[in-house]
Short mmCIF file of C-alpha atoms (C1' of nucleotides) in Angstrom, two decimals:
data_model
loop_
_atom_site.label_atom_id
_atom_site.label_comp_id
_atom_site.label_asym_id
_atom_site.label_seq_id
_atom_site.Cartn_x
_atom_site.Cartn_y
_atom_site.Cartn_z
CA MET O 1 28.99 12.01 8.56
CA VAL O 2 26.63 12.31 11.45
CA PRO O 3 27.43 10.04 14.35
CA MET O 4 24.23 8.20 15.00
CA ALA O 5 24.70 7.30 18.59
CA LYS O 6 23.29 4.01 19.67
CA GLY O 7 22.38 4.83 23.21
CA LYS O 8 20.91 8.11 22.32
CA VAL O 9 17.20 8.45 22.35
CA GLY O 10 16.75 5.11 23.88
CA LYS O 11 16.82 1.74 22.36
CA THR O 12 14.75 2.64 19.41
CA VAL O 13 15.95 1.36 16.14
CA GLY O 14 19.64 1.74 16.58
CA SER O 15 19.99 -1.24 18.83
CA LEU O 16 17.67 -3.24 16.65
CA GLY O 17 19.92 -2.69 13.70
CA ASP O 18 22.89 -3.40 15.87
CA TYR O 19 21.44 -6.65 17.08
CA LEU O 20 20.32 -7.47 13.59
CA LYS O 21 23.77 -6.99 12.16
CA GLU O 22 25.22 -9.03 14.97
CA GLN O 23 22.84 -11.82 14.05
CA ARG O 24 23.65 -11.58 10.38
CA VAL O 25 27.39 -11.65 10.90
CA SER O 26 26.98 -14.45 13.35
CA ALA O 27 25.12 -16.42 10.71
CA ARG O 28 27.94 -15.83 8.23
CA LEU O 29 25.64 -14.05 5.85
CA SER O 30 26.52 -11.08 3.74
CA LEU O 31 24.23 -8.13 3.59
CA ARG O 32 23.03 -9.03 0.12
CA GLN O 33 22.54 -12.64 0.99
CA LEU O 34 20.33 -11.89 3.93
CA ALA O 35 18.52 -9.22 1.98
CA ASP O 36 17.88 -11.72 -0.75
CA GLN O 37 16.62 -14.33 1.66
CA ALA O 38 14.47 -11.81 3.42
CA GLY O 39 13.10 -10.51 0.14
CA VAL O 40 14.27 -6.95 0.58
CA SER O 41 16.85 -4.87 -1.20
CA ASN O 42 20.40 -4.73 0.06
CA PRO O 43 20.59 -0.98 0.67
CA TYR O 44 17.41 -1.14 2.63
CA LEU O 45 18.74 -3.84 4.88
CA SER O 46 21.87 -1.81 5.27
CA GLN O 47 19.86 1.15 6.40
CA ILE O 48 17.90 -0.98 8.82
CA GLU O 49 21.08 -2.27 10.32
CA ARG O 50 22.39 1.22 10.81
CA GLY O 51 19.22 2.46 12.37
CA LEU O 52 18.20 4.67 9.51
CA ARG O 53 15.04 2.75 8.73
CA LYS O 54 12.50 0.76 10.69
CA PRO O 55 11.38 -2.46 9.02
CA SER O 56 7.72 -3.18 8.53
CA ALA O 57 6.10 -6.18 10.14
CA GLU O 58 6.38 -8.33 7.07
CA VAL O 59 9.98 -7.42 6.46
CA LEU O 60 10.77 -8.02 10.08
CA GLN O 61 9.18 -11.43 9.88
CA GLN O 62 11.11 -12.27 6.75
CA ILE O 63 14.38 -11.18 8.26
CA ALA O 64 13.69 -13.08 11.45
CA LYS O 65 12.78 -16.13 9.45
CA ALA O 66 15.93 -15.92 7.40
CA LEU O 67 17.94 -15.63 10.58
CA ARG O 68 16.01 -18.40 12.34
CA ILE O 69 15.05 -16.13 15.16
CA SER O 70 11.78 -14.87 16.51
CA ALA O 71 10.55 -11.54 15.30
CA GLU O 72 9.32 -10.83 18.75
CA GLN O 73 12.68 -11.80 20.10
CA LEU O 74 14.20 -9.41 17.61
CA TYR O 75 12.21 -6.62 19.10
CA ILE O 76 12.79 -7.71 22.63
CA ARG O 77 16.50 -7.87 22.16
CA ALA O 78 16.33 -4.53 20.48
CA GLY O 79 14.69 -3.11 23.56
CA ILE O 80 11.53 -2.08 21.83
CA LEU O 81 9.38 -4.72 23.43
CA SER O 82 9.49 -5.62 27.08
CA PRO O 83 10.60 -9.18 27.77
CA ASP O 84 7.66 -9.99 30.00
CA ASP O 85 5.28 -9.52 27.16
CA GLY O 86 4.63 -13.21 26.91
CA VAL O 87 7.92 -14.88 26.38
CA GLY O 88 9.01 -17.61 28.66
CA GLY O 89 12.62 -17.92 29.66
CA SER O 90 13.57 -21.34 30.80
CA VAL O 91 15.07 -23.55 28.18
CA GLU O 92 15.06 -26.59 30.43
CA LEU O 93 11.44 -26.16 31.31
CA ALA O 94 10.49 -25.81 27.68
CA ILE O 95 12.44 -28.88 26.73
CA VAL O 96 11.08 -31.18 29.41
CA SER O 97 7.54 -30.07 28.76
CA ASP O 98 7.81 -30.56 25.03
CA THR O 99 5.53 -33.31 23.83
CA GLY O 100 7.26 -33.88 20.53
CA LEU O 101 10.49 -35.18 22.00
CA THR O 102 11.38 -38.54 23.41
CA GLU O 103 12.91 -38.70 26.85
CA ARG O 104 16.26 -39.60 25.41
CA GLN O 105 16.13 -36.63 23.07
CA LYS O 106 15.16 -34.36 25.92
CA GLN O 107 18.12 -35.57 27.90
CA SER O 108 20.39 -34.99 24.93
CA LEU O 109 19.16 -31.49 24.40
CA LEU O 110 19.55 -30.74 28.07
CA ASP O 111 23.08 -32.10 27.92
CA VAL O 112 23.98 -29.95 24.96
CA TYR O 113 22.42 -26.93 26.56
CA ALA O 114 24.26 -27.54 29.81
CA SER O 115 27.50 -28.09 27.98
CA PHE O 116 27.09 -24.80 26.16
CA LEU O 117 26.51 -22.97 29.39
CA ALA O 118 29.48 -24.66 30.98
CA LEU O 119 31.55 -23.80 27.98
CA ASN O 120 30.61 -20.18 28.19
CA ALA O 121 31.34 -20.12 31.87
CA ALA O 122 34.83 -21.51 31.32
CA ASP O 123 35.89 -19.97 28.07
CA THR O 124 33.60 -17.61 26.28
CA ASP O 125 35.14 -17.62 22.87
CA GLY O 126 37.56 -20.02 21.28
CA SER O 127 36.30 -23.34 22.48
CA THR O 128 32.77 -22.40 21.64
CA GLU O 129 33.54 -22.28 17.96
CA ALA O 130 34.99 -25.76 18.09
CA ALA O 131 32.00 -27.22 19.83
CA VAL O 132 29.63 -25.46 17.51
CA ALA O 133 31.52 -26.66 14.48
CA GLN O 134 30.83 -30.21 15.52
CA VAL O 135 27.16 -29.62 15.84
CA ASP O 136 26.83 -27.40 12.87
CA ALA O 137 28.33 -29.74 10.33
CA PRO O 138 26.97 -33.21 10.98
CA THR O 139 28.27 -34.62 7.75
CA ASN O 140 28.49 -38.04 9.22
CA THR O 141 25.46 -40.23 9.30
CA GLU O 142 25.44 -40.32 13.05
CA THR O 143 23.00 -37.61 13.89
CA ASP O 144 21.73 -39.05 17.07
CA SER O 145 22.36 -37.35 20.33
CA ASP O 146 25.85 -38.77 20.59
CA ALA O 147 27.04 -36.73 17.67
CA VAL O 148 26.22 -33.48 19.35
CA ALA O 149 26.51 -34.20 22.99
CA ASN O 150 30.19 -34.88 23.23
CA GLU O 151 32.57 -32.15 24.02
CA GLY O 152 32.60 -31.74 27.72
CA MET N 1 2.42 -4.34 -1.70
CA VAL N 2 4.11 -5.22 -4.90
CA PRO N 3 7.70 -5.28 -3.71
CA MET N 4 7.63 -8.78 -2.30
CA ALA N 5 9.16 -10.69 -5.11
CA LYS N 6 11.42 -13.21 -3.44
CA GLY N 7 9.76 -13.87 -0.16
CA LYS N 8 6.78 -16.13 -0.23
CA VAL N 9 4.21 -14.44 1.86
CA GLY N 10 1.22 -15.97 0.23
CA LYS N 11 -1.97 -14.85 1.82
CA THR N 12 -3.27 -11.37 1.79
CA VAL N 13 -3.48 -9.13 4.75
CA GLY N 14 -7.21 -9.31 4.59
CA SER N 15 -7.27 -12.33 6.83
CA LEU N 16 -5.06 -10.53 9.28
CA GLY N 17 -7.55 -7.72 9.52
CA ASP N 18 -10.30 -10.25 9.77
CA TYR N 19 -8.65 -12.04 12.63
CA LEU N 20 -7.78 -8.73 14.19
CA LYS N 21 -11.34 -7.54 14.12
CA GLU N 22 -12.49 -10.85 15.48
CA GLN N 23 -10.12 -10.42 18.38
CA ARG N 24 -11.20 -6.86 18.98
CA VAL N 25 -14.89 -7.69 19.00
CA SER N 26 -14.18 -10.65 21.19
CA ALA N 27 -12.46 -8.34 23.64
CA ARG N 28 -15.51 -6.06 23.69
CA LEU N 29 -13.46 -3.17 22.45
CA SER N 30 -14.60 -0.51 20.06
CA LEU N 31 -12.43 0.51 17.20
CA ARG N 32 -11.49 3.74 18.86
CA GLN N 33 -10.80 2.11 22.17
CA LEU N 34 -8.40 -0.39 20.72
CA ALA N 35 -6.84 2.28 18.55
CA ASP N 36 -6.32 4.40 21.61
CA GLN N 37 -4.80 1.55 23.57
CA ALA N 38 -2.58 0.62 20.69
CA GLY N 39 -1.56 4.20 20.17
CA VAL N 40 -2.83 4.50 16.63
CA SER N 41 -5.62 6.50 15.09
CA ASN N 42 -9.06 5.02 14.69
CA PRO N 43 -9.31 5.31 10.92
CA TYR N 44 -5.98 3.66 10.53
CA LEU N 45 -7.01 0.72 12.66
CA SER N 46 -10.19 0.55 10.66
CA GLN N 47 -8.22 0.30 7.47
CA ILE N 48 -5.99 -2.36 8.94
CA GLU N 49 -8.99 -4.41 9.90
CA ARG N 50 -10.38 -4.22 6.43
CA GLY N 51 -7.14 -5.12 4.78
CA LEU N 52 -6.50 -1.74 3.26
CA ARG N 53 -3.35 -1.12 5.21
CA LYS N 54 -0.55 -3.24 6.56
CA PRO N 55 0.60 -2.29 10.02
CA SER N 56 4.24 -1.70 10.70
CA ALA N 57 6.12 -3.86 13.15
CA GLU N 58 5.74 -1.42 15.98
CA VAL N 59 2.06 -0.90 15.40
CA LEU N 60 1.54 -4.61 15.15
CA GLN N 61 3.28 -5.11 18.44
CA GLN N 62 1.20 -2.43 20.07
CA ILE N 63 -2.02 -3.89 18.78
CA ALA N 64 -1.02 -7.37 19.83
CA LYS N 65 -0.09 -6.09 23.24
CA ALA N 66 -3.38 -4.28 23.62
CA LEU N 67 -5.18 -7.46 22.68
CA ARG N 68 -2.96 -9.56 24.94
CA ILE N 69 -1.89 -11.78 22.09
CA SER N 70 1.43 -12.48 20.46
CA ALA N 71 2.35 -10.52 17.39
CA GLU N 72 3.71 -13.65 15.88
CA GLN N 73 0.50 -15.46 16.75
CA LEU N 74 -1.32 -12.64 15.06
CA TYR N 75 0.56 -13.28 11.88
CA ILE N 76 0.38 -17.02 12.21
CA ARG N 77 -3.34 -17.01 12.79
CA ALA N 78 -3.72 -14.62 9.94
CA GLY N 79 -2.07 -17.15 7.68
CA ILE N 80 0.82 -14.92 6.78
CA LEU N 81 3.32 -16.91 8.74
CA SER N 82 3.19 -20.67 8.91
CA PRO N 83 3.35 -22.00 12.44
CA ASP N 84 6.36 -24.21 11.95
CA ASP N 85 8.17 -21.82 9.71
CA GLY N 86 9.53 -19.43 12.21
CA VAL N 87 9.45 -20.09 15.89
CA GLY N 88 6.27 -21.78 16.91
CA GLY N 89 7.19 -23.88 19.89
CA SER N 90 8.15 -22.78 23.31
CA VAL N 91 11.43 -24.65 23.14
CA GLU N 92 12.62 -22.55 20.26
CA LEU N 93 11.35 -19.42 21.90
CA ALA N 94 13.13 -20.30 25.11
CA ILE N 95 16.33 -20.98 23.26
CA VAL N 96 16.40 -17.74 21.39
CA SER N 97 15.41 -15.92 24.55
CA ASP N 98 18.27 -17.37 26.50
CA THR N 99 20.90 -14.82 27.34
CA GLY N 100 23.53 -17.32 28.34
CA LEU N 101 24.03 -18.75 24.88
CA THR N 102 25.91 -17.38 21.97
CA GLU N 103 24.08 -16.98 18.73
CA ARG N 104 25.93 -19.85 17.18
CA GLN N 105 24.98 -22.03 20.07
CA LYS N 106 21.38 -21.02 19.77
CA GLN N 107 21.50 -21.88 16.12
CA SER N 108 23.01 -25.23 16.89
CA LEU N 109 20.47 -26.04 19.55
CA LEU N 110 17.68 -25.06 17.23
CA ASP N 111 19.13 -27.27 14.54
CA VAL N 112 19.40 -30.21 16.86
CA TYR N 113 15.91 -29.67 18.14
CA ALA N 114 14.56 -29.45 14.62
CA SER N 115 16.43 -32.59 13.65
CA PHE N 116 14.85 -34.42 16.57
CA LEU N 117 11.43 -33.34 15.52
CA ALA N 118 12.16 -34.35 11.97
CA LEU N 119 13.34 -37.70 13.16
CA ASN N 120 10.17 -38.23 15.11
CA ALA N 121 8.13 -37.15 12.16
CA ALA N 122 9.90 -39.59 9.87
CA ASP N 123 9.63 -41.96 12.81
CA THR N 124 9.43 -45.71 13.06
CA ASP N 125 12.86 -46.83 12.05
CA GLY N 126 16.13 -46.10 10.30
CA SER N 127 15.22 -43.44 7.81
CA THR N 128 17.36 -41.10 9.82
CA GLU N 129 19.51 -40.07 6.93
CA ALA N 130 16.67 -38.64 4.93
CA ALA N 131 15.35 -36.75 7.88
CA VAL N 132 18.74 -35.34 8.69
CA ALA N 133 19.29 -34.32 5.12
CA GLN N 134 16.12 -32.30 5.30
CA VAL N 135 17.18 -30.58 8.45
CA ASP N 136 20.64 -29.94 7.21
CA ALA N 137 19.47 -27.81 4.34
CA PRO N 138 16.30 -26.15 5.47
CA THR N 139 16.58 -22.90 3.63
CA ASN N 140 17.76 -21.79 0.29
CA THR N 141 20.75 -24.07 -0.08
CA GLU N 142 22.64 -21.69 -2.28
CA THR N 143 23.87 -19.35 0.38
CA ASP N 144 23.59 -21.89 3.12
CA SER N 145 26.24 -24.19 1.81
CA ASP N 146 28.39 -21.22 1.14
CA ALA N 147 27.97 -20.05 4.66
CA VAL N 148 29.00 -23.27 6.28
CA ALA N 149 31.78 -23.95 3.85
CA ASN N 150 33.33 -20.62 4.54
CA GLU N 151 34.46 -21.43 8.02
CA GLY N 152 37.94 -20.22 8.54
"C1'" DC M 1 -37.33 18.50 16.81
"C1'" DC M 2 -32.59 19.21 17.26
"C1'" DA M 3 -28.54 18.50 20.24
"C1'" DT M 4 -25.03 15.16 22.13
"C1'" DG M 5 -22.23 11.25 21.90
"C1'" DG M 6 -21.42 6.69 20.27
"C1'" DT M 7 -20.22 3.58 16.26
"C1'" DG M 8 -17.17 3.04 11.77
"C1'" DC M 9 -15.67 4.99 7.20
"C1'" DT M 10 -13.64 8.46 3.47
"C1'" DA M 11 -10.40 12.25 1.74
"C1'" DG M 12 -6.23 14.20 1.54
"C1'" DC M 13 -1.75 15.13 3.20
"C1'" DA M 14 3.21 14.58 5.57
"C1'" DA M 15 6.49 11.28 6.64
"C1'" DA M 16 8.59 7.20 6.38
"C1'" DA M 17 9.33 2.69 4.04
"C1'" DG M 18 11.33 0.40 0.24
"C1'" DT M 19 12.75 0.51 -4.48
"C1'" DT M 20 16.45 0.78 -8.61
"C1'" DA M 21 20.80 2.77 -10.31
"C1'" DG M 22 25.23 3.60 -9.29
"C1'" DC M 23 29.58 4.67 -6.43
"C1'" DA M 24 34.15 3.68 -3.68
"C1'" DG M 25 36.93 -0.02 -1.59
"C1'" DG M 26 38.82 -4.67 -1.34
"C1'" DT M 27 40.18 -9.52 -3.45
"C1'" DG M 28 41.21 -13.27 -6.61
"C1'" DC M 29 42.66 -14.42 -11.19
"C1'" DA M 30 44.73 -14.29 -15.88
"C1'" DT E 1 47.80 -4.32 -15.30
"C1'" DG E 2 43.25 -4.99 -15.60
"C1'" DC E 3 38.91 -7.57 -15.43
"C1'" DA E 4 35.46 -9.64 -12.75
"C1'" DC E 5 33.15 -9.86 -8.50
"C1'" DC E 6 32.44 -9.23 -3.97
"C1'" DT E 7 31.73 -6.26 0.24
"C1'" DG E 8 28.71 -2.19 1.97
"C1'" DC E 9 27.05 2.55 1.13
"C1'" DT E 10 24.80 6.93 -1.20
"C1'" DA E 11 21.37 9.25 -4.07
"C1'" DA E 12 16.98 9.91 -6.22
"C1'" DC E 13 12.74 8.12 -6.74
"C1'" DT E 14 8.08 5.56 -5.99
"C1'" DT E 15 4.98 3.46 -2.87
"C1'" DT E 16 2.99 2.89 1.56
"C1'" DT E 17 2.14 4.07 6.23
"C1'" DG E 18 -0.24 6.61 9.51
"C1'" DC E 19 -1.89 11.00 10.57
"C1'" DT E 20 -5.83 14.97 10.98
"C1'" DA E 21 -10.21 16.64 9.52
"C1'" DG E 22 -14.60 15.52 8.46
"C1'" DC E 23 -18.62 12.65 6.75
"C1'" DA E 24 -22.83 9.56 7.49
"C1'" DC E 25 -25.37 6.54 10.63
"C1'" DC E 26 -27.68 5.17 15.00
"C1'" DA E 27 -28.92 5.82 19.69
"C1'" DT E 28 -30.38 8.57 23.85
"C1'" DG E 29 -32.77 12.54 25.82
"C1'" DG E 30 -33.24 17.86 26.32
#
DNA sequence: CCATGGTGCTAGCAAAAGTTAGCAGGTGCA
DNA sequence: TGCACCTGCTAACTTTTGCTAGCACCATGG
């Protein structure tokens, strides 16, 4: 059993797999489930996660799509790509400049975003799950901003 | 390129090479120059441009960087990735790029944002339920419901 | 006329990606 | 107790990437 150190030769693939696994677990997906959604085999995804393999562009796109994240972001977070490559940072700026949202929706999104940040500042773990659970399972018919923007 | 059974990639890589060559010529770069800047060999880049080879994620990033374009844009413009499928807007990009949010929170924000867009697309009046239903089950539905039901 | 240097393309090989088949470990059920 | 089924991982194999070496073509100019 060779200890494949993560911080070894730099943030090559090890951290990508690490970040990838973190994303997968965070999305409550099993290895096979994500592999199935991404259209790759389970052992291959396993090897990617453990830094033994580097995914091709298509596979990376599929994985990112299945995880609802950007492939570029995947690489940035993995340390392969530099963040200033062309990725903007400000969520608020992006929201207010979005042309597909109404002003009320923008305000709601900003509220939710601010509440998340405040939540993380106060308590970084337990309360977050509760707040997320409300947003994540909008079983009720009320999906307007009120349904998501109340927890602070 | 047989192994893609589940994932729906659709178009061939030929259009990617076509778009790539178009970009290279537009940048007044020779094949060898771009290959050198991207850190790949000239014949390999030639084969990519003519659809004979599919670049890996790293190579794609390098090429995109050398051409000052987004790797995701490269794939989107090539028709491999649909613009609204992954992350097309700057809001989504900003959200996933945010370091102050947990992954669950990012997911939630993305869901809310998508639901807003869906609402605006459905538009006009009270067909909110249909729009929300679409947003609530965007992916495969078999593992998705399992994932959300397995909370706790 | 033949060298020099530019363009892109072909052949063949080493390495890595990505596959299927199958193994140990844990859990729920009858 | 054992079956069924899940989790992830290993092994052996096939396919693809991406390389070096070298070809043919077109220009410039010695």
